Amino acid sequence: KPVSALFGATLKSLGYGTTSDTAGRTVPTSDWLFERADTRPFLLWLCNTLKPSMVVTPEEEREFSYLQAKGLVLDHDALTANANAQHTPEDKLPHLQEDVESLQESVRDLHARLSQLTSMRDTLASQLTSLNYNAGTLQSLRNTMDEDTTQHNLHSQLPPSSSSSSSSSTYTSTLSSSGRVDMVQ
């Protein structure tokens, strides 16, 4: 469909007058629009975008004129003044600055608390490592003492022999202050 025919059909659907040529084609009254090739993309966009619902009907135009005559329609200056009065950020600026300062103080407090908790975690982790080491040492000591006790019980259950009693000595285990088990004769 040629752009001129599409444009004519769009104008007709919007309720604007057109003329017909002898072949029955609808021809827009503004043929000069189609003389340049660089206007075609715009005209195609315009024809594909405009819809009858976008056009002011005669009834809507009468209603607007009535409201304008009554002084109920704001002109450009009145609309601008009204929009500026409702959207003054200067009124809200001090309140927003107070909120920002309060939030920044909260962030500082939370960072300080995070630092304290991190320090406490590190201290507790160090203490846990130390306790685990000490528990391992105590377990090793206990195992050594259990072995010594088992060996001592085995020696005490053996019948005395004359040859072994003269050549062997009796050993007793003692626990030193360092936590080491010493065998004493």
Backbone as ProteinMPNN parsed JSONL, in Angstrom:
{"seq_chain_A": "KPVSALFGATLKSLGYGTTSDTAGRTVPTSDWLFERADTRPFLLWLCNTLKPSMVVTPEEEREFSYLQAKGLVLDHDALTANANAQHTPEDKLPHLQEDVESLQESVRDLHARLSQLTSMRDTLASQLTSLNYNAGTLQSLRNTMDEDTTQHNLHSQLPPSSSSSSSSSTYTSTLSSSGRVDMVQ", "coords_chain_A": {"N_chain_A": [[0.868, -1.176, 0.0], [0.711, 2.14, -0.94], [2.364, 4.917, 0.657], [0.954, 7.32, 0.6], [-1.709, 6.485, 0.244], [-2.064, 5.021, 2.588], [-1.72, 7.056, 4.429], [-3.879, 8.663, 3.776], [-5.995, 6.92, 4.435], [-5.587, 6.726, 7.164], [-6.082, 9.379, 7.979], [-8.782, 9.55, 7.249], [-9.87, 7.623, 9.001], [-9.538, 8.97, 11.326], [-11.321, 10.98, 11.085], [-10.891, 13.188, 9.478], [-11.228, 15.288, 6.583], [-10.967, 14.166, 3.165], [-10.178, 14.058, -0.362], [-11.463, 12.594, -3.404], [-10.083, 11.081, -6.281], [-10.563, 10.615, -9.829], [-10.285, 7.876, -10.217], [-11.265, 6.719, -7.952], [-9.629, 6.462, -5.805], [-8.506, 7.286, -2.535], [-7.202, 10.36, -1.857], [-4.954, 12.295, -0.067], [-5.296, 15.71, 0.983], [-2.948, 16.966, 1.201], [-0.606, 16.672, -0.698], [2.012, 17.403, -0.908], [3.489, 16.354, 1.194], [4.462, 13.906, 0.411], [6.408, 14.24, -1.454], [9.089, 14.103, -0.77], [11.504, 11.615, -0.07], [12.66, 11.217, 2.386], [10.755, 11.796, 4.28], [9.048, 9.697, 4.45], [9.566, 7.511, 6.388], [8.765, 8.784, 8.757], [6.068, 9.365, 8.203], [5.062, 6.771, 7.886], [5.407, 5.811, 10.484], [3.712, 7.597, 11.845], [1.22, 6.955, 10.691], [0.93, 4.323, 11.588], [0.803, 4.664, 14.296], [-1.157, 6.524, 15.129], [-4.438, 6.495, 16.383], [-8.024, 6.278, 16.328], [-9.0, 6.661, 18.905], [-7.336, 8.504, 19.958], [-8.029, 10.995, 19.176], [-9.656, 14.066, 19.722], [-13.05, 14.209, 20.325], [-15.957, 15.834, 18.889], [-17.827, 16.249, 20.958], [-16.204, 16.09, 23.269], [-14.657, 18.319, 22.791], [-16.556, 20.379, 23.033], [-17.189, 20.111, 25.75], [-14.734, 20.807, 26.888], [-14.494, 23.473, 26.058], [-16.655, 24.565, 27.468], [-15.803, 24.17, 30.164], [-13.532, 25.749, 30.091], [-14.622, 28.272, 29.653], [-15.902, 28.658, 32.086], [-13.742, 29.045, 33.68], [-12.386, 26.914, 34.768], [-10.282, 25.562, 33.705], [-6.859, 25.259, 33.766], [-4.278, 27.42, 32.677], [-1.039, 27.33, 30.987], [0.883, 28.66, 32.648], [-0.406, 28.615, 35.155], [-0.623, 25.851, 35.562], [2.104, 25.172, 35.712], [2.905, 26.603, 37.991], [1.312, 25.344, 39.914], [2.298, 22.708, 39.79], [4.93, 23.124, 40.616], [4.512, 24.013, 43.212], [3.582, 21.757, 44.479], [5.694, 20.009, 44.389], [8.043, 20.736, 45.894], [11.204, 20.227, 46.738], [12.775, 21.47, 48.582], [11.359, 21.863, 50.939], [11.363, 19.348, 52.062], [13.992, 18.767, 52.359], [15.556, 19.425, 54.815], [14.469, 17.519, 56.592], [15.13, 15.135, 55.305], [17.914, 15.312, 55.442], [18.32, 15.059, 58.187], [17.435, 12.421, 58.491], [19.374, 11.074, 56.983], [21.704, 11.652, 58.456], [21.037, 10.369, 60.864], [20.897, 7.715, 59.981], [23.56, 7.369, 59.184], [24.843, 7.551, 61.657], [23.792, 5.272, 62.862], [24.98, 3.343, 61.234], [27.682, 3.725, 61.903], [27.582, 2.936, 64.616], [26.849, 0.243, 64.296], [29.093, -0.723, 62.936], [31.011, -0.444, 64.955], [29.999, -2.255, 66.834], [30.196, -4.604, 65.34], [32.959, -4.777, 65.173], [33.588, -5.231, 67.869], [32.311, -7.726, 68.277], [33.714, -9.3, 66.449], [36.254, -9.261, 67.591], [35.704, -10.574, 70.006], [34.976, -13.094, 68.99], [37.42, -13.914, 67.874], [38.992, -14.088, 70.195], [37.63, -16.106, 71.604], [37.97, -18.221, 69.803], [40.717, -18.583, 69.97], [40.938, -19.365, 72.648], [39.504, -21.753, 72.512], [41.156, -23.298, 70.885], [43.362, -23.531, 72.566], [42.192, -24.941, 74.72], [41.493, -27.322, 73.395], [44.04, -28.3, 72.811], [45.047, -28.682, 75.413], [43.217, -30.598, 76.296], [43.872, -32.726, 74.625], [46.463, -33.258, 75.549], [45.905, -34.021, 78.177], [44.395, -36.325, 77.662], [46.31, -37.936, 76.459], [48.048, -38.262, 78.644], [46.361, -39.616, 80.371], [45.978, -41.986, 78.953], [48.579, -43.003, 79.086], [48.852, -43.387, 81.828], [46.861, -45.308, 82.219], [47.96, -47.441, 80.81], [50.237, -47.893, 82.349], [49.069, -48.663, 84.75], [47.773, -50.982, 83.988], [49.976, -52.586, 83.314], [51.215, -52.715, 85.797], [49.274, -54.074, 87.277], [49.355, -56.508, 85.949], [51.936, -57.38, 86.619], [51.652, -57.68, 89.321], [49.955, -59.809, 89.482], [51.418, -61.983, 88.678], [53.015, -64.991, 89.657], [55.433, -65.101, 92.27], [58.793, -65.676, 91.487], [61.788, -67.327, 92.235], [64.181, -66.847, 90.901], [63.69, -64.594, 89.369], [62.946, -62.728, 91.195], [65.187, -62.051, 92.573], [66.768, -60.821, 90.727], [65.278, -58.854, 89.561], [63.877, -55.602, 89.944], [61.539, -53.64, 91.826], [59.244, -51.457, 90.394], [57.647, -48.324, 90.695], [55.039, -46.207, 89.657], [54.958, -42.733, 89.37], [53.337, -39.564, 89.404], [54.499, -36.699, 88.083], [54.916, -33.139, 88.828], [54.802, -31.829, 86.442], [53.076, -33.249, 84.951], [53.908, -35.551, 83.846], [54.455, -39.053, 83.705], [56.466, -40.848, 85.828], [58.686, -43.503, 86.257], [59.686, -45.021, 89.121], [62.208, -46.652, 91.006]], "CA_chain_A": [[0.0, 0.0, 0.0], [1.551, 3.346, -0.959], [2.29, 5.734, 1.867], [-0.101, 8.334, 0.454], [-2.99, 5.825, 0.482], [-2.099, 4.704, 4.022], [-1.926, 8.321, 5.135], [-5.268, 9.06, 3.524], [-6.869, 6.043, 5.221], [-5.429, 7.103, 8.57], [-6.82, 10.636, 8.176], [-10.215, 9.26, 7.162], [-10.282, 6.946, 10.229], [-9.526, 9.967, 12.4], [-12.431, 11.894, 10.864], [-10.471, 14.362, 8.711], [-11.702, 15.218, 5.198], [-10.079, 13.846, 2.052], [-10.854, 14.172, -1.656], [-11.308, 11.396, -4.229], [-9.789, 11.356, -7.673], [-11.485, 9.952, -10.747], [-10.149, 6.42, -10.135], [-11.896, 6.281, -6.718], [-8.632, 6.344, -4.731], [-8.524, 8.371, -1.571], [-5.975, 11.133, -1.971], [-4.944, 13.334, 0.947], [-5.264, 17.066, 0.463], [-1.593, 17.499, 1.372], [0.292, 15.844, -1.503], [3.402, 17.862, -0.766], [4.174, 15.538, 2.196], [5.01, 12.7, -0.177], [7.388, 14.6, -2.465], [10.445, 13.785, -0.299], [11.642, 10.228, 0.408], [13.086, 11.183, 3.788], [9.604, 11.964, 5.177], [8.27, 8.451, 4.457], [9.61, 6.787, 7.673], [7.932, 9.478, 9.737], [4.662, 9.185, 7.841], [4.694, 5.393, 8.217], [5.274, 5.741, 11.944], [2.514, 8.346, 12.205], [0.034, 6.187, 10.289], [0.819, 3.125, 12.416], [0.671, 5.028, 15.703], [-2.401, 7.248, 15.399], [-5.662, 5.705, 16.514], [-9.183, 7.157, 16.519], [-9.206, 6.976, 20.323], [-6.43, 9.586, 20.329], [-8.555, 12.242, 18.618], [-10.704, 14.704, 20.532], [-14.343, 14.177, 19.636], [-16.668, 17.128, 18.993], [-18.441, 16.33, 22.29], [-15.128, 16.421, 24.209], [-14.252, 19.707, 22.524], [-17.595, 21.244, 23.62], [-17.015, 20.053, 27.207], [-13.541, 21.58, 27.216], [-14.832, 24.897, 25.885], [-17.527, 24.923, 28.589], [-14.963, 24.269, 31.362], [-12.636, 26.893, 29.914], [-15.44, 29.477, 29.832], [-16.184, 28.761, 33.519], [-12.488, 29.314, 34.38], [-11.956, 25.703, 35.467], [-9.135, 24.989, 33.009], [-5.65, 26.006, 34.081], [-3.382, 27.656, 31.546], [0.318, 26.814, 31.173], [1.524, 29.279, 33.824], [-1.07, 28.122, 36.367], [-0.228, 24.46, 35.723], [3.502, 25.151, 36.142], [2.949, 27.057, 39.383], [0.712, 24.295, 40.736], [3.228, 21.573, 39.826], [6.079, 23.51, 41.446], [4.09, 24.127, 44.611], [3.394, 20.423, 45.044], [6.93, 19.227, 44.338], [9.192, 21.515, 46.353], [12.088, 19.387, 47.535], [13.404, 22.261, 49.641], [10.614, 21.647, 52.175], [11.681, 18.028, 52.59], [15.436, 18.618, 52.456], [16.073, 19.293, 56.191], [14.013, 16.243, 57.15], [15.933, 14.084, 54.684], [19.277, 15.418, 55.974], [18.28, 14.459, 59.524], [17.349, 10.968, 58.307], [20.678, 10.591, 56.515], [22.625, 11.716, 59.6], [20.645, 9.307, 61.787], [21.312, 6.44, 59.39], [25.023, 7.301, 59.239], [25.19, 7.253, 63.049], [23.467, 3.855, 63.062], [26.007, 2.561, 60.545], [28.887, 3.785, 62.739], [27.343, 2.089, 65.789], [26.871, -1.155, 63.871], [30.48, -1.07, 62.654], [31.688, -0.607, 66.245], [29.51, -3.512, 67.406], [30.795, -5.657, 64.538], [34.363, -4.873, 65.588], [33.598, -5.88, 69.187], [31.946, -9.128, 68.109], [34.826, -9.965, 65.765], [37.315, -9.432, 68.596], [35.252, -11.625, 70.919], [35.064, -14.354, 68.253], [38.832, -14.284, 67.77], [39.437, -14.497, 71.528], [37.033, -17.405, 71.898], [38.607, -19.213, 68.943], [42.038, -18.837, 70.559], [40.72, -20.145, 73.871], [39.077, -23.09, 72.102], [42.363, -23.99, 70.421], [44.148, -23.858, 73.761], [41.482, -25.997, 75.443], [41.635, -28.568, 72.626], [45.419, -28.776, 73.006], [45.136, -29.201, 76.782], [42.426, -31.83, 76.373], [44.677, -33.754, 73.981], [47.553, -33.587, 76.458], [45.332, -34.777, 79.291], [44.008, -37.64, 77.159], [47.558, -38.685, 76.296], [48.5, -38.586, 79.995], [45.456, -40.636, 80.898], [46.3, -43.236, 78.266], [49.855, -43.479, 79.641], [48.587, -43.876, 83.189], [46.095, -46.548, 82.098], [48.909, -48.479, 80.402], [51.08, -48.203, 83.513], [48.246, -49.371, 85.723], [47.56, -52.322, 83.444], [51.23, -53.321, 83.462], [51.413, -52.931, 87.231], [48.342, -55.134, 87.677], [49.854, -57.75, 85.391], [53.092, -57.783, 87.419], [51.234, -58.096, 90.664], [49.246, -61.078, 89.382], [52.366, -63.053, 88.376], [53.533, -65.626, 90.872], [56.835, -64.745, 92.486], [59.768, -66.722, 91.177], [62.997, -67.074, 93.011], [65.242, -66.291, 90.095], [63.335, -63.277, 88.877], [62.81, -61.763, 92.283], [66.472, -61.571, 93.019], [67.402, -59.977, 89.739], [64.419, -57.737, 89.14], [63.545, -54.591, 90.943], [60.157, -53.201, 91.791], [59.083, -50.078, 89.929], [56.345, -47.706, 90.959], [54.855, -45.026, 88.81], [54.554, -41.513, 90.067], [52.92, -38.462, 88.542], [55.279, -35.516, 88.448], [54.16, -31.89, 88.796], [54.667, -31.404, 85.043], [52.049, -34.068, 84.328], [54.561, -36.689, 83.242], [54.481, -40.236, 84.567], [57.832, -41.309, 86.01], [58.815, -44.825, 86.887], [60.696, -44.929, 90.189], [62.576, -47.976, 91.532]], "C_chain_A": [[0.905, 1.226, 0.0], [1.311, 4.183, 0.292], [1.172, 6.755, 1.76], [-1.476, 7.73, 0.723], [-3.153, 5.489, 1.955], [-2.372, 5.954, 4.84], [-3.363, 8.803, 4.972], [-6.238, 8.233, 4.355], [-6.786, 6.391, 6.706], [-6.204, 8.379, 8.857], [-8.322, 10.395, 8.152], [-10.702, 8.584, 8.443], [-10.316, 7.903, 11.418], [-10.615, 11.019, 12.216], [-12.053, 13.153, 10.119], [-10.853, 14.166, 7.262], [-10.592, 14.895, 4.222], [-10.866, 14.048, 0.77], [-10.618, 12.892, -2.43], [-10.971, 11.82, -5.646], [-10.737, 10.546, -8.556], [-11.407, 8.437, -10.678], [-10.754, 5.881, -8.843], [-10.9, 6.094, -5.583], [-8.774, 7.542, -3.803], [-7.172, 9.071, -1.623], [-5.996, 12.21, -0.893], [-4.821, 14.703, 0.304], [-3.878, 17.681, 0.577], [-0.591, 16.615, 0.65], [1.754, 16.215, -1.323], [4.184, 17.022, 0.245], [4.916, 14.364, 1.565], [6.043, 12.976, -1.254], [8.8, 14.207, -2.061], [10.475, 12.371, 0.288], [12.012, 10.176, 1.887], [11.94, 11.428, 4.769], [8.787, 10.675, 5.3], [8.363, 7.688, 5.782], [8.736, 7.449, 8.745], [6.454, 9.255, 9.455], [4.187, 7.763, 8.137], [4.507, 5.235, 9.723], [3.975, 6.424, 12.386], [1.254, 7.563, 11.877], [-0.168, 4.951, 11.16], [0.563, 3.438, 13.885], [-0.675, 5.673, 16.023], [-3.599, 6.305, 15.392], [-6.829, 6.671, 16.723], [-9.413, 7.532, 17.982], [-8.316, 8.123, 20.795], [-6.937, 10.962, 19.882], [-9.669, 12.773, 19.517], [-11.993, 14.73, 19.708], [-14.993, 15.555, 19.747], [-17.311, 17.311, 20.374], [-17.398, 16.721, 23.337], [-14.652, 17.861, 24.018], [-15.271, 20.691, 23.113], [-17.459, 21.282, 25.144], [-15.809, 20.881, 27.642], [-13.827, 23.072, 27.109], [-15.701, 25.383, 27.027], [-16.692, 25.116, 29.863], [-14.024, 25.468, 31.284], [-13.392, 28.197, 30.133], [-15.758, 29.705, 31.308], [-14.913, 29.078, 34.325], [-11.947, 28.111, 35.141], [-10.766, 25.013, 34.798], [-7.932, 25.871, 33.297], [-4.818, 26.208, 32.821], [-1.971, 27.17, 31.904], [0.98, 27.372, 32.438], [0.917, 28.755, 35.129], [-0.705, 26.656, 36.627], [1.206, 24.336, 36.24], [3.616, 25.548, 37.605], [2.394, 25.995, 40.322], [1.66, 23.103, 40.877], [4.43, 21.893, 40.719], [5.716, 23.591, 42.921], [3.958, 22.756, 45.269], [4.677, 19.621, 45.126], [8.135, 20.045, 44.765], [10.063, 20.641, 47.241], [12.753, 20.156, 48.669], [12.693, 22.072, 50.981], [11.027, 20.336, 52.851], [13.171, 17.856, 52.856], [15.954, 18.539, 53.892], [15.69, 17.965, 56.834], [14.852, 15.09, 56.598], [17.372, 14.111, 55.204], [19.348, 14.818, 57.375], [18.228, 12.939, 59.428], [18.691, 10.383, 57.883], [21.677, 10.587, 57.663], [22.321, 10.609, 60.607], [21.086, 7.943, 61.269], [22.828, 6.286, 59.419], [25.492, 6.978, 60.653], [24.908, 5.771, 63.359], [24.519, 2.96, 62.407], [27.3, 2.561, 61.359], [28.743, 2.89, 63.96], [27.421, 0.608, 65.428], [28.291, -1.615, 63.53], [31.261, -1.286, 63.949], [31.278, -1.93, 66.885], [30.101, -4.707, 66.648], [32.257, -5.865, 64.927], [34.474, -5.579, 66.936], [33.319, -7.38, 69.05], [33.053, -9.917, 67.403], [35.96, -10.228, 66.737], [36.952, -10.551, 69.573], [35.35, -12.997, 70.249], [36.509, -14.833, 68.177], [39.376, -14.768, 69.105], [38.906, -15.88, 71.878], [37.651, -18.511, 71.043], [39.987, -19.578, 69.479], [41.919, -19.691, 71.813], [40.313, -21.582, 73.541], [40.279, -23.908, 71.632], [43.215, -24.428, 71.607], [43.498, -24.991, 74.549], [41.599, -27.338, 74.719], [43.04, -29.148, 72.798], [45.569, -29.403, 74.388], [44.36, -30.506, 76.941], [43.188, -32.98, 75.721], [45.823, -34.2, 74.871], [47.04, -34.423, 77.616], [44.936, -36.187, 78.852], [45.242, -38.517, 76.979], [48.096, -39.136, 77.65], [47.658, -39.697, 80.597], [45.756, -41.993, 80.269], [47.591, -43.84, 78.82], [49.643, -44.06, 81.022], [47.812, -45.193, 83.142], [47.014, -47.706, 81.701], [49.782, -48.91, 81.587], [50.309, -49.009, 84.545], [48.016, -50.799, 85.265], [48.828, -53.157, 83.606], [51.498, -53.644, 84.931], [50.518, -54.061, 87.731], [48.795, -56.485, 87.137], [51.048, -58.274, 86.205], [52.668, -58.288, 88.796], [50.497, -59.423, 90.633], [50.189, -62.245, 89.053], [52.855, -63.687, 89.679], [55.014, -65.271, 91.037], [57.734, -65.92, 92.132], [61.079, -66.342, 91.847], [64.081, -66.443, 92.182], [64.922, -64.876, 89.652], [63.257, -62.279, 90.003], [64.15, -61.239, 92.725], [67.087, -60.62, 92.013], [66.539, -58.783, 89.326], [64.135, -56.814, 90.293], [62.086, -54.224, 90.801], [60.128, -51.73, 91.38], [57.697, -49.596, 90.322], [56.242, -46.467, 90.094], [54.401, -43.86, 89.67], [54.226, -40.456, 89.033], [53.674, -37.226, 88.979], [54.41, -34.276, 88.339], [53.984, -31.397, 87.363], [53.625, -32.231, 84.312], [52.624, -35.289, 83.654], [54.547, -37.861, 84.218], [55.911, -40.713, 84.621], [57.812, -42.654, 86.695], [59.968, -44.725, 87.884], [60.938, -46.328, 90.749], [62.481, -47.995, 93.023]], "O_chain_A": [[1.782, 1.34, 0.857], [0.236, 4.167, 0.893], [0.501, 7.028, 2.756], [-2.32, 8.368, 1.351], [-4.237, 5.645, 2.517], [-3.137, 5.934, 5.804], [-3.978, 9.29, 5.92], [-7.193, 8.769, 4.916], [-7.79, 6.355, 7.417], [-6.909, 8.463, 9.863], [-9.056, 10.976, 8.951], [-11.786, 8.895, 8.938], [-11.033, 7.674, 12.393], [-10.815, 11.861, 13.091], [-12.824, 14.112, 10.122], [-10.819, 13.049, 6.747], [-9.44, 15.285, 4.408], [-12.088, 14.193, 0.808], [-9.664, 12.169, -2.144], [-11.511, 12.803, -6.153], [-11.624, 9.862, -8.046], [-12.37, 7.762, -11.045], [-10.754, 4.665, -8.651], [-11.272, 5.621, -4.509], [-9.112, 8.648, -4.223], [-6.128, 8.442, -1.453], [-6.962, 12.968, -0.809], [-4.296, 14.83, -0.802], [-3.652, 18.795, 0.104], [0.182, 15.896, 1.283], [2.636, 15.393, -1.572], [5.412, 16.973, 0.176], [5.897, 13.879, 2.129], [6.514, 12.044, -1.906], [9.641, 13.994, -2.934], [9.585, 11.983, 1.045], [11.709, 9.196, 2.568], [12.132, 11.283, 5.977], [7.922, 10.577, 6.17], [7.329, 7.242, 6.279], [8.064, 6.777, 9.528], [5.678, 8.985, 10.372], [3.057, 7.561, 8.581], [3.555, 4.598, 10.174], [3.232, 5.883, 13.206], [0.325, 7.508, 12.683], [-1.304, 4.569, 11.442], [0.147, 2.559, 14.64], [-1.266, 5.398, 17.068], [-3.745, 5.447, 14.521], [-6.634, 7.77, 17.243], [-9.957, 8.598, 18.271], [-8.507, 8.654, 21.889], [-6.318, 11.979, 20.191], [-10.511, 12.017, 20.003], [-12.024, 15.201, 18.571], [-14.617, 16.352, 20.606], [-17.332, 18.424, 20.899], [-17.657, 17.571, 24.189], [-14.289, 18.534, 24.983], [-14.881, 21.732, 23.64], [-17.593, 22.339, 25.76], [-15.865, 21.577, 28.656], [-13.438, 23.845, 27.985], [-15.511, 26.497, 27.514], [-16.856, 26.115, 30.564], [-13.756, 26.123, 32.292], [-12.858, 29.128, 30.735], [-15.872, 30.854, 31.734], [-14.997, 29.351, 35.523], [-11.139, 28.267, 36.057], [-10.297, 23.984, 35.284], [-7.979, 27.084, 33.095], [-4.668, 25.298, 32.005], [-1.747, 26.66, 33.002], [1.573, 26.618, 33.209], [1.638, 28.483, 36.09], [-0.5, 26.262, 37.775], [1.492, 23.501, 37.098], [4.337, 24.91, 38.372], [2.941, 25.77, 41.402], [1.805, 22.552, 41.969], [4.892, 21.043, 41.48], [6.535, 23.27, 43.782], [4.194, 22.61, 46.468], [4.739, 18.64, 45.868], [9.151, 20.05, 44.071], [9.693, 20.347, 48.377], [13.243, 19.549, 49.621], [13.328, 22.112, 52.035], [11.034, 20.241, 54.078], [13.572, 16.896, 53.514], [16.747, 17.641, 54.178], [16.496, 17.356, 57.538], [15.236, 14.182, 57.336], [17.984, 13.059, 55.388], [20.321, 14.146, 57.716], [18.898, 12.243, 60.192], [19.096, 9.325, 58.366], [22.42, 9.621, 57.83], [23.237, 9.984, 61.142], [21.589, 7.116, 62.03], [23.33, 5.187, 59.654], [26.438, 6.211, 60.829], [25.696, 5.11, 64.035], [24.902, 1.935, 62.97], [27.945, 1.522, 61.495], [29.673, 2.162, 64.307], [27.995, -0.187, 66.172], [28.654, -2.759, 63.8], [32.078, -2.203, 64.037], [32.123, -2.646, 67.421], [30.463, -5.711, 67.261], [32.731, -6.999, 65.0], [35.348, -6.424, 67.128], [34.018, -8.201, 69.644], [33.295, -11.078, 67.734], [36.565, -11.301, 66.712], [37.798, -11.374, 69.924], [35.767, -13.964, 70.888], [36.791, -16.012, 68.389], [40.131, -15.739, 69.156], [39.643, -16.724, 72.388], [37.833, -19.629, 71.525], [40.383, -20.743, 69.448], [42.697, -20.623, 72.019], [40.735, -22.519, 74.218], [40.392, -25.09, 71.957], [43.722, -25.549, 71.646], [44.189, -25.905, 74.998], [41.784, -28.374, 75.358], [43.199, -30.363, 72.917], [46.13, -30.488, 74.539], [44.803, -31.413, 77.646], [43.149, -34.102, 76.224], [46.125, -35.392, 74.943], [47.66, -35.415, 77.997], [45.129, -37.143, 79.604], [45.22, -39.703, 77.309], [48.551, -40.271, 77.788], [48.176, -40.603, 81.249], [45.787, -43.016, 80.954], [47.682, -45.054, 79.0], [50.196, -45.11, 81.35], [48.076, -46.094, 83.937], [46.863, -48.821, 82.2], [50.033, -50.095, 81.805], [50.85, -49.939, 85.143], [48.06, -51.726, 86.073], [48.752, -54.322, 83.996], [51.96, -54.739, 85.254], [50.954, -54.905, 88.514], [48.629, -57.503, 87.809], [51.154, -59.476, 86.448], [53.267, -59.211, 89.348], [50.417, -60.103, 91.656], [49.773, -63.4, 89.148], [53.078, -62.997, 90.674], [55.748, -65.157, 90.055], [57.419, -67.059, 92.474], [61.408, -65.164, 91.991], [64.829, -65.599, 92.673], [65.822, -64.04, 89.573], [63.481, -61.088, 89.786], [64.251, -60.108, 93.2], [67.839, -59.718, 92.382], [67.057, -57.804, 88.79], [64.154, -57.207, 91.46], [61.471, -54.474, 89.764], [60.852, -50.889, 91.912], [56.718, -50.342, 90.29], [57.228, -45.776, 89.837], [53.573, -44.001, 90.569], [54.769, -40.455, 87.928], [53.515, -36.756, 90.105], [53.296, -34.34, 87.82], [53.077, -30.604, 87.106], [53.318, -31.941, 83.155], [51.904, -36.002, 82.954], [54.62, -37.662, 85.43], [56.519, -40.962, 83.58], [57.015, -42.901, 87.601], [61.091, -44.382, 87.515], [59.997, -47.097, 90.943], [62.752, -49.022, 93.645]]}, "name": "protein", "num_of_chains": 1, "seq": "KPVSALFGATLKSLGYGTTSDTAGRTVPTSDWLFERADTRPFLLWLCNTLKPSMVVTPEEEREFSYLQAKGLVLDHDALTANANAQHTPEDKLPHLQEDVESLQESVRDLHARLSQLTSMRDTLASQLTSLNYNAGTLQSLRNTMDEDTTQHNLHSQLPPSSSSSSSSSTYTSTLSSSGRVDMVQ"}
